[in-house]
């Protein structure tokens, strides 16, 4: 998630992350997007749904692949998911250069994933009894420990999430990040308008 301001809920921060990526890449209809580390498919589906771009997502997980493919089938959006190993920034950089692409932006989201893990852990603890009933106490302890350790690693060790922006040309996007804030602002305005329309 991307915690753009204090006090954001996890759902708000997840949507902010997706919209920041859409804004950063200036994604529009007819473009093709590669989502490396696509998880359960949420980003790919939002990108396709809000921009009209087609998205290919890659994940390491059998379970995530099955869920993401199911979600894509339900929506009919132009999204495809595949299982493929994508780990190690240095390896990706070499592959990017080999293909003649240009790295136009690298953003390291330092503590955002720690905050995401904290929110996941809090949500898990709020429904821990349900998890114990579904599985058992041992499973619940292991999952709680995993979430706590992962949060600590992203908060205190050198683990980070990074985003690479790639382009075919150096001048493919504006040379400052101002265009991102402008597009993110439009997303916020549209959300407020939609909310006001529901209330009236």
mmCIF file with all atom_site columns, C-alpha atoms in Angstrom:
data_model
loop_
_atom_site.group_PDB
_atom_site.id
_atom_site.type_symbol
_atom_site.label_atom_id
_atom_site.label_alt_id
_atom_site.label_comp_id
_atom_site.label_asym_id
_atom_site.label_entity_id
_atom_site.label_seq_id
_atom_site.pdbx_PDB_ins_code
_atom_site.Cartn_x
_atom_site.Cartn_y
_atom_site.Cartn_z
_atom_site.occupancy
_atom_site.B_iso_or_equiv
_atom_site.pdbx_formal_charge
_atom_site.auth_seq_id
_atom_site.auth_comp_id
_atom_site.auth_asym_id
_atom_site.auth_atom_id
_atom_site.pdbx_PDB_model_num
ATOM 1   C CA . UNK A 1 1   ? 0.000   0.000   0.000   1.00 0.00 ? 1   UNK A CA 1
ATOM 2   C CA . UNK A 1 2   ? 1.011   3.671   -0.388  1.00 0.00 ? 2   UNK A CA 1
ATOM 3   C CA . UNK A 1 3   ? 0.284   5.730   2.726   1.00 0.00 ? 3   UNK A CA 1
ATOM 4   C CA . UNK A 1 4   ? 0.100   9.178   1.162   1.00 0.00 ? 4   UNK A CA 1
ATOM 5   C CA . UNK A 1 5   ? -1.155  10.771  4.379   1.00 0.00 ? 5   UNK A CA 1
ATOM 6   C CA . UNK A 1 6   ? -1.417  9.741   8.042   1.00 0.00 ? 6   UNK A CA 1
ATOM 7   C CA . UNK A 1 7   ? -4.518  7.868   9.111   1.00 0.00 ? 7   UNK A CA 1
ATOM 8   C CA . UNK A 1 8   ? -5.321  6.236   5.783   1.00 0.00 ? 8   UNK A CA 1
ATOM 9   C CA . UNK A 1 9   ? -7.111  2.918   5.973   1.00 0.00 ? 9   UNK A CA 1
ATOM 10  C CA . UNK A 1 10  ? -5.509  -0.076  4.287   1.00 0.00 ? 10  UNK A CA 1
ATOM 11  C CA . UNK A 1 11  ? -8.105  -0.014  1.506   1.00 0.00 ? 11  UNK A CA 1
ATOM 12  C CA . UNK A 1 12  ? -7.486  3.699   0.865   1.00 0.00 ? 12  UNK A CA 1
ATOM 13  C CA . UNK A 1 13  ? -3.721  3.177   0.844   1.00 0.00 ? 13  UNK A CA 1
ATOM 14  C CA . UNK A 1 14  ? -4.003  0.195   -1.517  1.00 0.00 ? 14  UNK A CA 1
ATOM 15  C CA . UNK A 1 15  ? -6.050  2.271   -3.966  1.00 0.00 ? 15  UNK A CA 1
ATOM 16  C CA . UNK A 1 16  ? -3.581  5.164   -3.598  1.00 0.00 ? 16  UNK A CA 1
ATOM 17  C CA . UNK A 1 17  ? -0.756  2.778   -4.532  1.00 0.00 ? 17  UNK A CA 1
ATOM 18  C CA . UNK A 1 18  ? -2.549  1.601   -7.637  1.00 0.00 ? 18  UNK A CA 1
ATOM 19  C CA . UNK A 1 19  ? -3.434  5.106   -8.748  1.00 0.00 ? 19  UNK A CA 1
ATOM 20  C CA . UNK A 1 20  ? 0.101   6.366   -8.093  1.00 0.00 ? 20  UNK A CA 1
ATOM 21  C CA . UNK A 1 21  ? 1.427   3.661   -10.402 1.00 0.00 ? 21  UNK A CA 1
ATOM 22  C CA . UNK A 1 22  ? -1.157  4.531   -13.064 1.00 0.00 ? 22  UNK A CA 1
ATOM 23  C CA . UNK A 1 23  ? -0.189  8.193   -12.760 1.00 0.00 ? 23  UNK A CA 1
ATOM 24  C CA . UNK A 1 24  ? 3.553   7.483   -12.717 1.00 0.00 ? 24  UNK A CA 1
ATOM 25  C CA . UNK A 1 25  ? 3.407   5.424   -15.895 1.00 0.00 ? 25  UNK A CA 1
ATOM 26  C CA . UNK A 1 26  ? 0.886   7.742   -17.597 1.00 0.00 ? 26  UNK A CA 1
ATOM 27  C CA . UNK A 1 27  ? -1.044  4.634   -18.612 1.00 0.00 ? 27  UNK A CA 1
ATOM 28  C CA . UNK A 1 28  ? -3.752  5.031   -21.237 1.00 0.00 ? 28  UNK A CA 1
ATOM 29  C CA . UNK A 1 29  ? -6.001  2.968   -23.525 1.00 0.00 ? 29  UNK A CA 1
ATOM 30  C CA . UNK A 1 30  ? -4.251  0.601   -25.888 1.00 0.00 ? 30  UNK A CA 1
ATOM 31  C CA . UNK A 1 31  ? -1.015  0.419   -23.927 1.00 0.00 ? 31  UNK A CA 1
ATOM 32  C CA . UNK A 1 32  ? 0.458   -2.828  -22.610 1.00 0.00 ? 32  UNK A CA 1
ATOM 33  C CA . UNK A 1 33  ? 1.547   -3.089  -18.969 1.00 0.00 ? 33  UNK A CA 1
ATOM 34  C CA . UNK A 1 34  ? 3.751   -5.705  -17.288 1.00 0.00 ? 34  UNK A CA 1
ATOM 35  C CA . UNK A 1 35  ? 2.997   -6.153  -13.557 1.00 0.00 ? 35  UNK A CA 1
ATOM 36  C CA . UNK A 1 36  ? 5.972   -7.977  -12.044 1.00 0.00 ? 36  UNK A CA 1
ATOM 37  C CA . UNK A 1 37  ? 4.978   -9.463  -8.694  1.00 0.00 ? 37  UNK A CA 1
ATOM 38  C CA . UNK A 1 38  ? 1.258   -9.292  -9.448  1.00 0.00 ? 38  UNK A CA 1
ATOM 39  C CA . UNK A 1 39  ? 0.092   -11.069 -6.287  1.00 0.00 ? 39  UNK A CA 1
ATOM 40  C CA . UNK A 1 40  ? -3.673  -11.646 -6.188  1.00 0.00 ? 40  UNK A CA 1
ATOM 41  C CA . UNK A 1 41  ? -4.179  -9.491  -9.300  1.00 0.00 ? 41  UNK A CA 1
ATOM 42  C CA . UNK A 1 42  ? -5.589  -6.328  -7.737  1.00 0.00 ? 42  UNK A CA 1
ATOM 43  C CA . UNK A 1 43  ? -3.222  -3.862  -9.419  1.00 0.00 ? 43  UNK A CA 1
ATOM 44  C CA . UNK A 1 44  ? -3.541  -5.453  -12.855 1.00 0.00 ? 44  UNK A CA 1
ATOM 45  C CA . UNK A 1 45  ? -7.346  -5.431  -12.663 1.00 0.00 ? 45  UNK A CA 1
ATOM 46  C CA . UNK A 1 46  ? -7.460  -1.806  -11.485 1.00 0.00 ? 46  UNK A CA 1
ATOM 47  C CA . UNK A 1 47  ? -5.058  -0.690  -14.222 1.00 0.00 ? 47  UNK A CA 1
ATOM 48  C CA . UNK A 1 48  ? -7.073  -2.454  -16.933 1.00 0.00 ? 48  UNK A CA 1
ATOM 49  C CA . UNK A 1 49  ? -10.393 -1.261  -15.516 1.00 0.00 ? 49  UNK A CA 1
ATOM 50  C CA . UNK A 1 50  ? -9.443  2.396   -15.036 1.00 0.00 ? 50  UNK A CA 1
ATOM 51  C CA . UNK A 1 51  ? -7.267  2.942   -18.116 1.00 0.00 ? 51  UNK A CA 1
ATOM 52  C CA . UNK A 1 52  ? -8.252  0.490   -20.833 1.00 0.00 ? 52  UNK A CA 1
ATOM 53  C CA . UNK A 1 53  ? -4.695  -0.837  -21.040 1.00 0.00 ? 53  UNK A CA 1
ATOM 54  C CA . UNK A 1 54  ? -3.995  -4.569  -21.322 1.00 0.00 ? 54  UNK A CA 1
ATOM 55  C CA . UNK A 1 55  ? -1.969  -6.055  -18.460 1.00 0.00 ? 55  UNK A CA 1
ATOM 56  C CA . UNK A 1 56  ? 0.229   -9.122  -18.061 1.00 0.00 ? 56  UNK A CA 1
ATOM 57  C CA . UNK A 1 57  ? 0.942   -10.066 -14.446 1.00 0.00 ? 57  UNK A CA 1
ATOM 58  C CA . UNK A 1 58  ? 3.644   -12.443 -13.257 1.00 0.00 ? 58  UNK A CA 1
ATOM 59  C CA . UNK A 1 59  ? 3.750   -14.125 -9.843  1.00 0.00 ? 59  UNK A CA 1
ATOM 60  C CA . UNK A 1 60  ? 5.788   -16.783 -8.051  1.00 0.00 ? 60  UNK A CA 1
ATOM 61  C CA . UNK A 1 61  ? 2.806   -18.362 -6.290  1.00 0.00 ? 61  UNK A CA 1
ATOM 62  C CA . UNK A 1 62  ? 0.510   -21.168 -7.511  1.00 0.00 ? 62  UNK A CA 1
ATOM 63  C CA . UNK A 1 63  ? -2.236  -19.955 -5.165  1.00 0.00 ? 63  UNK A CA 1
ATOM 64  C CA . UNK A 1 64  ? -1.988  -16.317 -6.248  1.00 0.00 ? 64  UNK A CA 1
ATOM 65  C CA . UNK A 1 65  ? -1.972  -17.334 -9.901  1.00 0.00 ? 65  UNK A CA 1
ATOM 66  C CA . UNK A 1 66  ? -5.181  -19.366 -9.502  1.00 0.00 ? 66  UNK A CA 1
ATOM 67  C CA . UNK A 1 67  ? -7.005  -16.570 -7.659  1.00 0.00 ? 67  UNK A CA 1
ATOM 68  C CA . UNK A 1 68  ? -5.802  -13.846 -10.039 1.00 0.00 ? 68  UNK A CA 1
ATOM 69  C CA . UNK A 1 69  ? -6.852  -15.860 -13.098 1.00 0.00 ? 69  UNK A CA 1
ATOM 70  C CA . UNK A 1 70  ? -10.272 -16.439 -11.537 1.00 0.00 ? 70  UNK A CA 1
ATOM 71  C CA . UNK A 1 71  ? -10.720 -12.748 -10.789 1.00 0.00 ? 71  UNK A CA 1
ATOM 72  C CA . UNK A 1 72  ? -9.690  -11.834 -14.341 1.00 0.00 ? 72  UNK A CA 1
ATOM 73  C CA . UNK A 1 73  ? -12.150 -14.330 -15.832 1.00 0.00 ? 73  UNK A CA 1
ATOM 74  C CA . UNK A 1 74  ? -15.004 -12.803 -13.801 1.00 0.00 ? 74  UNK A CA 1
ATOM 75  C CA . UNK A 1 75  ? -14.278 -9.265  -15.067 1.00 0.00 ? 75  UNK A CA 1
ATOM 76  C CA . UNK A 1 76  ? -13.557 -9.937  -18.726 1.00 0.00 ? 76  UNK A CA 1
ATOM 77  C CA . UNK A 1 77  ? -10.836 -7.265  -18.619 1.00 0.00 ? 77  UNK A CA 1
ATOM 78  C CA . UNK A 1 78  ? -7.744  -7.548  -20.860 1.00 0.00 ? 78  UNK A CA 1
ATOM 79  C CA . UNK A 1 79  ? -5.573  -9.130  -18.159 1.00 0.00 ? 79  UNK A CA 1
ATOM 80  C CA . UNK A 1 80  ? -3.366  -12.227 -18.334 1.00 0.00 ? 80  UNK A CA 1
ATOM 81  C CA . UNK A 1 81  ? -1.505  -13.838 -15.424 1.00 0.00 ? 81  UNK A CA 1
ATOM 82  C CA . UNK A 1 82  ? 1.549   -16.108 -15.590 1.00 0.00 ? 82  UNK A CA 1
ATOM 83  C CA . UNK A 1 83  ? 3.846   -17.848 -13.141 1.00 0.00 ? 83  UNK A CA 1
ATOM 84  C CA . UNK A 1 84  ? 7.456   -16.725 -13.559 1.00 0.00 ? 84  UNK A CA 1
ATOM 85  C CA . UNK A 1 85  ? 10.456  -15.953 -11.341 1.00 0.00 ? 85  UNK A CA 1
ATOM 86  C CA . UNK A 1 86  ? 11.296  -12.253 -11.307 1.00 0.00 ? 86  UNK A CA 1
ATOM 87  C CA . UNK A 1 87  ? 13.503  -11.766 -8.184  1.00 0.00 ? 87  UNK A CA 1
ATOM 88  C CA . UNK A 1 88  ? 16.936  -9.721  -8.054  1.00 0.00 ? 88  UNK A CA 1
ATOM 89  C CA . UNK A 1 89  ? 17.063  -5.897  -9.215  1.00 0.00 ? 89  UNK A CA 1
ATOM 90  C CA . UNK A 1 90  ? 20.511  -6.388  -10.763 1.00 0.00 ? 90  UNK A CA 1
ATOM 91  C CA . UNK A 1 91  ? 19.203  -9.191  -12.974 1.00 0.00 ? 91  UNK A CA 1
ATOM 92  C CA . UNK A 1 92  ? 16.235  -7.107  -14.081 1.00 0.00 ? 92  UNK A CA 1
ATOM 93  C CA . UNK A 1 93  ? 18.489  -4.158  -14.869 1.00 0.00 ? 93  UNK A CA 1
ATOM 94  C CA . UNK A 1 94  ? 20.678  -6.293  -17.097 1.00 0.00 ? 94  UNK A CA 1
ATOM 95  C CA . UNK A 1 95  ? 17.626  -7.657  -18.914 1.00 0.00 ? 95  UNK A CA 1
ATOM 96  C CA . UNK A 1 96  ? 16.223  -4.133  -19.385 1.00 0.00 ? 96  UNK A CA 1
ATOM 97  C CA . UNK A 1 97  ? 19.468  -2.883  -20.906 1.00 0.00 ? 97  UNK A CA 1
ATOM 98  C CA . UNK A 1 98  ? 19.709  -5.939  -23.166 1.00 0.00 ? 98  UNK A CA 1
ATOM 99  C CA . UNK A 1 99  ? 16.251  -5.163  -24.580 1.00 0.00 ? 99  UNK A CA 1
ATOM 100 C CA . UNK A 1 100 ? 17.226  -1.556  -25.345 1.00 0.00 ? 100 UNK A CA 1
ATOM 101 C CA . UNK A 1 101 ? 14.844  -0.035  -22.805 1.00 0.00 ? 101 UNK A CA 1
ATOM 102 C CA . UNK A 1 102 ? 15.630  2.967   -20.618 1.00 0.00 ? 102 UNK A CA 1
ATOM 103 C CA . UNK A 1 103 ? 15.100  3.094   -16.832 1.00 0.00 ? 103 UNK A CA 1
ATOM 104 C CA . UNK A 1 104 ? 13.430  6.485   -16.448 1.00 0.00 ? 104 UNK A CA 1
ATOM 105 C CA . UNK A 1 105 ? 12.519  6.304   -12.765 1.00 0.00 ? 105 UNK A CA 1
ATOM 106 C CA . UNK A 1 106 ? 13.257  4.155   -9.720  1.00 0.00 ? 106 UNK A CA 1
ATOM 107 C CA . UNK A 1 107 ? 11.172  4.698   -6.589  1.00 0.00 ? 107 UNK A CA 1
ATOM 108 C CA . UNK A 1 108 ? 12.047  2.878   -3.379  1.00 0.00 ? 108 UNK A CA 1
ATOM 109 C CA . UNK A 1 109 ? 8.997   2.576   -1.149  1.00 0.00 ? 109 UNK A CA 1
ATOM 110 C CA . UNK A 1 110 ? 10.892  2.238   2.097   1.00 0.00 ? 110 UNK A CA 1
ATOM 111 C CA . UNK A 1 111 ? 8.385   1.986   4.949   1.00 0.00 ? 111 UNK A CA 1
ATOM 112 C CA . UNK A 1 112 ? 5.143   1.657   3.006   1.00 0.00 ? 112 UNK A CA 1
ATOM 113 C CA . UNK A 1 113 ? 5.313   -2.148  3.027   1.00 0.00 ? 113 UNK A CA 1
ATOM 114 C CA . UNK A 1 114 ? 6.026   -2.172  6.767   1.00 0.00 ? 114 UNK A CA 1
ATOM 115 C CA . UNK A 1 115 ? 2.854   -0.133  7.272   1.00 0.00 ? 115 UNK A CA 1
ATOM 116 C CA . UNK A 1 116 ? 0.970   -2.512  4.965   1.00 0.00 ? 116 UNK A CA 1
ATOM 117 C CA . UNK A 1 117 ? 2.135   -5.528  6.970   1.00 0.00 ? 117 UNK A CA 1
ATOM 118 C CA . UNK A 1 118 ? 1.147   -3.773  10.205  1.00 0.00 ? 118 UNK A CA 1
ATOM 119 C CA . UNK A 1 119 ? -2.365  -3.218  8.837   1.00 0.00 ? 119 UNK A CA 1
ATOM 120 C CA . UNK A 1 120 ? -2.578  -6.853  7.695   1.00 0.00 ? 120 UNK A CA 1
ATOM 121 C CA . UNK A 1 121 ? -1.454  -8.049  11.137  1.00 0.00 ? 121 UNK A CA 1
ATOM 122 C CA . UNK A 1 122 ? -4.034  -5.850  12.881  1.00 0.00 ? 122 UNK A CA 1
ATOM 123 C CA . UNK A 1 123 ? -6.790  -7.167  10.616  1.00 0.00 ? 123 UNK A CA 1
ATOM 124 C CA . UNK A 1 124 ? -5.619  -10.729 11.245  1.00 0.00 ? 124 UNK A CA 1
ATOM 125 C CA . UNK A 1 125 ? -5.608  -10.232 15.035  1.00 0.00 ? 125 UNK A CA 1
ATOM 126 C CA . UNK A 1 126 ? -9.124  -8.789  14.920  1.00 0.00 ? 126 UNK A CA 1
ATOM 127 C CA . UNK A 1 127 ? -10.335 -12.092 13.398  1.00 0.00 ? 127 UNK A CA 1
ATOM 128 C CA . UNK A 1 128 ? -7.808  -14.455 14.965  1.00 0.00 ? 128 UNK A CA 1
ATOM 129 C CA . UNK A 1 129 ? -10.472 -16.593 16.636  1.00 0.00 ? 129 UNK A CA 1
ATOM 130 C CA . UNK A 1 130 ? -12.025 -17.293 13.234  1.00 0.00 ? 130 UNK A CA 1
ATOM 131 C CA . UNK A 1 131 ? -8.644  -18.425 11.898  1.00 0.00 ? 131 UNK A CA 1
ATOM 132 C CA . UNK A 1 132 ? -8.139  -20.763 14.869  1.00 0.00 ? 132 UNK A CA 1
ATOM 133 C CA . UNK A 1 133 ? -11.604 -22.231 14.246  1.00 0.00 ? 133 UNK A CA 1
ATOM 134 C CA . UNK A 1 134 ? -10.824 -22.717 10.525  1.00 0.00 ? 134 UNK A CA 1
ATOM 135 C CA . UNK A 1 135 ? -7.341  -24.193 11.059  1.00 0.00 ? 135 UNK A CA 1
ATOM 136 C CA . UNK A 1 136 ? -5.816  -24.430 14.539  1.00 0.00 ? 136 UNK A CA 1
ATOM 137 C CA . UNK A 1 137 ? -3.867  -22.485 17.171  1.00 0.00 ? 137 UNK A CA 1
ATOM 138 C CA . UNK A 1 138 ? -0.496  -23.532 15.731  1.00 0.00 ? 138 UNK A CA 1
ATOM 139 C CA . UNK A 1 139 ? -1.395  -22.107 12.299  1.00 0.00 ? 139 UNK A CA 1
ATOM 140 C CA . UNK A 1 140 ? -2.623  -18.846 13.865  1.00 0.00 ? 140 UNK A CA 1
ATOM 141 C CA . UNK A 1 141 ? 0.610   -18.451 15.869  1.00 0.00 ? 141 UNK A CA 1
ATOM 142 C CA . UNK A 1 142 ? 2.745   -19.135 12.797  1.00 0.00 ? 142 UNK A CA 1
ATOM 143 C CA . UNK A 1 143 ? 0.845   -16.588 10.682  1.00 0.00 ? 143 UNK A CA 1
ATOM 144 C CA . UNK A 1 144 ? 0.955   -13.949 13.440  1.00 0.00 ? 144 UNK A CA 1
ATOM 145 C CA . UNK A 1 145 ? 4.702   -14.535 13.822  1.00 0.00 ? 145 UNK A CA 1
ATOM 146 C CA . UNK A 1 146 ? 5.234   -14.330 10.047  1.00 0.00 ? 146 UNK A CA 1
ATOM 147 C CA . UNK A 1 147 ? 3.395   -10.997 9.774   1.00 0.00 ? 147 UNK A CA 1
ATOM 148 C CA . UNK A 1 148 ? 5.224   -9.525  12.785  1.00 0.00 ? 148 UNK A CA 1
ATOM 149 C CA . UNK A 1 149 ? 8.657   -10.670 11.542  1.00 0.00 ? 149 UNK A CA 1
ATOM 150 C CA . UNK A 1 150 ? 7.977   -9.422  8.028   1.00 0.00 ? 150 UNK A CA 1
ATOM 151 C CA . UNK A 1 151 ? 6.919   -6.028  9.339   1.00 0.00 ? 151 UNK A CA 1
ATOM 152 C CA . UNK A 1 152 ? 10.035  -5.813  11.514  1.00 0.00 ? 152 UNK A CA 1
ATOM 153 C CA . UNK A 1 153 ? 12.247  -6.749  8.563   1.00 0.00 ? 153 UNK A CA 1
ATOM 154 C CA . UNK A 1 154 ? 10.791  -4.021  6.355   1.00 0.00 ? 154 UNK A CA 1
ATOM 155 C CA . UNK A 1 155 ? 10.868  -1.504  9.208   1.00 0.00 ? 155 UNK A CA 1
ATOM 156 C CA . UNK A 1 156 ? 14.353  -2.160  10.630  1.00 0.00 ? 156 UNK A CA 1
ATOM 157 C CA . UNK A 1 157 ? 16.390  -4.186  8.124   1.00 0.00 ? 157 UNK A CA 1
ATOM 158 C CA . UNK A 1 158 ? 17.266  -3.364  4.532   1.00 0.00 ? 158 UNK A CA 1
ATOM 159 C CA . UNK A 1 159 ? 14.191  -4.896  2.847   1.00 0.00 ? 159 UNK A CA 1
ATOM 160 C CA . UNK A 1 160 ? 12.347  -2.540  0.491   1.00 0.00 ? 160 UNK A CA 1
ATOM 161 C CA . UNK A 1 161 ? 9.840   -2.583  -2.333  1.00 0.00 ? 161 UNK A CA 1
ATOM 162 C CA . UNK A 1 162 ? 10.986  -0.817  -5.477  1.00 0.00 ? 162 UNK A CA 1
ATOM 163 C CA . UNK A 1 163 ? 9.262   0.312   -8.649  1.00 0.00 ? 163 UNK A CA 1
ATOM 164 C CA . UNK A 1 164 ? 11.093  0.674   -11.947 1.00 0.00 ? 164 UNK A CA 1
ATOM 165 C CA . UNK A 1 165 ? 9.679   2.822   -14.712 1.00 0.00 ? 165 UNK A CA 1
ATOM 166 C CA . UNK A 1 166 ? 10.857  1.730   -18.149 1.00 0.00 ? 166 UNK A CA 1
ATOM 167 C CA . UNK A 1 167 ? 10.499  3.512   -21.470 1.00 0.00 ? 167 UNK A CA 1
ATOM 168 C CA . UNK A 1 168 ? 11.527  2.967   -25.052 1.00 0.00 ? 168 UNK A CA 1
ATOM 169 C CA . UNK A 1 169 ? 12.862  6.527   -25.309 1.00 0.00 ? 169 UNK A CA 1
ATOM 170 C CA . UNK A 1 170 ? 14.442  9.017   -22.905 1.00 0.00 ? 170 UNK A CA 1
ATOM 171 C CA . UNK A 1 171 ? 11.763  11.581  -23.768 1.00 0.00 ? 171 UNK A CA 1
ATOM 172 C CA . UNK A 1 172 ? 8.839   9.163   -23.456 1.00 0.00 ? 172 UNK A CA 1
ATOM 173 C CA . UNK A 1 173 ? 7.560   10.881  -20.297 1.00 0.00 ? 173 UNK A CA 1
ATOM 174 C CA . UNK A 1 174 ? 7.891   14.347  -18.726 1.00 0.00 ? 174 UNK A CA 1
ATOM 175 C CA . UNK A 1 175 ? 11.297  14.981  -17.141 1.00 0.00 ? 175 UNK A CA 1
ATOM 176 C CA . UNK A 1 176 ? 9.926   15.830  -13.687 1.00 0.00 ? 176 UNK A CA 1
ATOM 177 C CA . UNK A 1 177 ? 7.436   13.968  -11.486 1.00 0.00 ? 177 UNK A CA 1
ATOM 178 C CA . UNK A 1 178 ? 4.887   16.792  -11.508 1.00 0.00 ? 178 UNK A CA 1
ATOM 179 C CA . UNK A 1 179 ? 2.698   14.962  -14.011 1.00 0.00 ? 179 UNK A CA 1
ATOM 180 C CA . UNK A 1 180 ? 2.210   12.196  -11.454 1.00 0.00 ? 180 UNK A CA 1
ATOM 181 C CA . UNK A 1 181 ? 0.827   14.506  -8.786  1.00 0.00 ? 181 UNK A CA 1
ATOM 182 C CA . UNK A 1 182 ? -1.466  16.111  -11.353 1.00 0.00 ? 182 UNK A CA 1
ATOM 183 C CA . UNK A 1 183 ? -2.965  12.776  -12.365 1.00 0.00 ? 183 UNK A CA 1
ATOM 184 C CA . UNK A 1 184 ? -3.210  11.544  -8.764  1.00 0.00 ? 184 UNK A CA 1
ATOM 185 C CA . UNK A 1 185 ? -5.092  14.754  -7.950  1.00 0.00 ? 185 UNK A CA 1
ATOM 186 C CA . UNK A 1 186 ? -7.594  13.998  -10.724 1.00 0.00 ? 186 UNK A CA 1
ATOM 187 C CA . UNK A 1 187 ? -8.197  10.532  -9.254  1.00 0.00 ? 187 UNK A CA 1
ATOM 188 C CA . UNK A 1 188 ? -8.937  12.115  -5.861  1.00 0.00 ? 188 UNK A CA 1
ATOM 189 C CA . UNK A 1 189 ? -11.308 14.684  -7.430  1.00 0.00 ? 189 UNK A CA 1
ATOM 190 C CA . UNK A 1 190 ? -13.170 11.936  -9.297  1.00 0.00 ? 190 UNK A CA 1
ATOM 191 C CA . UNK A 1 191 ? -13.487 9.875   -6.099  1.00 0.00 ? 191 UNK A CA 1
ATOM 192 C CA . UNK A 1 192 ? -14.894 12.873  -4.191  1.00 0.00 ? 192 UNK A CA 1
ATOM 193 C CA . UNK A 1 193 ? -17.347 13.614  -7.000  1.00 0.00 ? 193 UNK A CA 1
ATOM 194 C CA . UNK A 1 194 ? -18.532 10.002  -7.084  1.00 0.00 ? 194 UNK A CA 1
ATOM 195 C CA . UNK A 1 195 ? -18.948 10.012  -3.294  1.00 0.00 ? 195 UNK A CA 1
ATOM 196 C CA . UNK A 1 196 ? -20.925 13.287  -3.392  1.00 0.00 ? 196 UNK A CA 1
ATOM 197 C CA . UNK A 1 197 ? -23.154 11.891  -6.132  1.00 0.00 ? 197 UNK A CA 1
ATOM 198 C CA . UNK A 1 198 ? -23.970 8.843   -4.013  1.00 0.00 ? 198 UNK A CA 1
ATOM 199 C CA . UNK A 1 199 ? -24.914 11.027  -1.056  1.00 0.00 ? 199 UNK A CA 1
ATOM 200 C CA . UNK A 1 200 ? -27.231 13.313  -3.049  1.00 0.00 ? 200 UNK A CA 1
#
